[in-house]
Amino acid sequence: MINVAPIGGGVEIAYAVTGEGPPLVLMHGAEADHTQYAALTSHLAGRFTYIAYDQRDSGQTRNPEAPYGIEALADDAAALIAALGHQRAHVFGSSLGSVIAQALAVRHPGRVDRLVLSAAIRIGKSIAEINPEAAATLGRLRADPAANAARIAGWFYPEAHLAAHPELARRFGGGTRTPAQRARRNPLIPEAPLLDLGGITAPTLVLAQAEDRLVPPAHTLAIAEEIPGARTTLLEGLGHVGTIQAPERIAAAITPFLLGG
C-alpha cells in the first residue's frame, strides 16, 4: 500500500512500508521509482522494516515545479525518516540513489545507521567524467527514447538478461516522467556538490557490479577508499541494476552487513 508523508515545502513523499525489524530506507535510481525494490524486499523478508519511497518527480510523490538538487533530496530522506518516527535507519542507495545516500550520510549523520552504496557514483562526479562513451551514447539515444529503449537498457543490464527479460526495456522508453520532470532530474548527478566523504561515520558497504557498463566497477570500489572503514564487494555477472537482475544476490551480500556482521 502506498502512503504519503508531507514533509514541508510542498513536498509530499509517496512511500511503501513492509516487513518487521530495523528500518531500511531504499533509494532508487534515476530512471526508476520505489518499485525498483519490490523483488529485493521479498528476499529480505522478516529481517527489516523496508521503507521504499519515490523521490521528487518520481512515481506518486508530489513536489513543486521548481529546480532542486541532490542536497534537497537528501534532506527529503532525512525528513521522511523522522516523519515515520525513526531516529535513524539503515540506508541502501543504488546509482542516483547512492549519490543521495552519500549526501544524506554527510548532511545528516545522525539519521544513518548503516550505509550501502550500490552501483555507486561518487557524489560530485558525472557520468561524462567517469564514462565518457556511455554519456555520449546515451545522450544520442535519449533524443528518441521510445525508439531506442532497448539500446538504452543495454547499458543497464547484461545482454543475456535483457534477452530473457525484454520487458525491462520499457522503463527506458521515456513514458514514466514528463519532459519537465526529466529536465529537473537530469542535472542532479552532474551538478551535485563534491562533498567530503571522509566525514561519513556510518559503517559503509560499497557494492560494485562487475558487468556494469554505465558505472565502471573500479570507480565504485574507489569510493570506499574515501570513507573510513568502508568495506567492498564485487558481484560477478551483474549489470548496473543488480537489484532487479539478481535481487537474491544483492540480499545475500547486504544482509550480514546490515545485521552487524
GROMACS .gro file of N, CA and C in nm, residues 9 27 59 87 95 97 102 148 163 203 232:
model
   33
    9GLY      N    1   0.743   2.237   0.251
    9GLY     CA    2   0.784   2.296   0.124
    9GLY      C    3   0.703   2.249   0.006
   27MET      N    4   1.669   0.372  -0.168
   27MET     CA    5   1.673   0.488  -0.258
   27MET      C    6   1.695   0.440  -0.401
   59GLY      N    7   0.734   0.845  -0.956
   59GLY     CA    8   0.621   0.771  -0.901
   59GLY      C    9   0.507   0.861  -0.860
   87GLN      N   10   1.452   0.753   1.467
   87GLN     CA   11   1.566   0.840   1.492
   87GLN      C   12   1.669   0.823   1.381
   95SER      N   13   2.285   0.365  -0.765
   95SER     CA   14   2.306   0.460  -0.874
   95SER      C   15   2.278   0.602  -0.825
   97GLY      N   16   2.046   0.691  -0.645
   97GLY     CA   17   2.014   0.673  -0.503
   97GLY      C   18   2.138   0.669  -0.416
  102GLN      N   19   2.493   0.927  -0.014
  102GLN     CA   20   2.617   0.990   0.030
  102GLN      C   21   2.590   1.127   0.091
  148ASN      N   22   1.457   0.400  -2.893
  148ASN     CA   23   1.586   0.344  -2.854
  148ASN      C   24   1.586   0.276  -2.718
  163ALA      N   25   1.778  -1.025  -2.304
  163ALA     CA   26   1.719  -1.119  -2.400
  163ALA      C   27   1.614  -1.206  -2.331
  203PRO      N   28   2.896   0.293   0.941
  203PRO     CA   29   2.960   0.178   0.877
  203PRO      C   30   2.906   0.164   0.735
  232THR      N   31   3.413  -0.342   0.083
  232THR     CA   32   3.376  -0.353  -0.058
  232THR      C   33   3.337  -0.496  -0.094
   0.00000   0.00000   0.00000
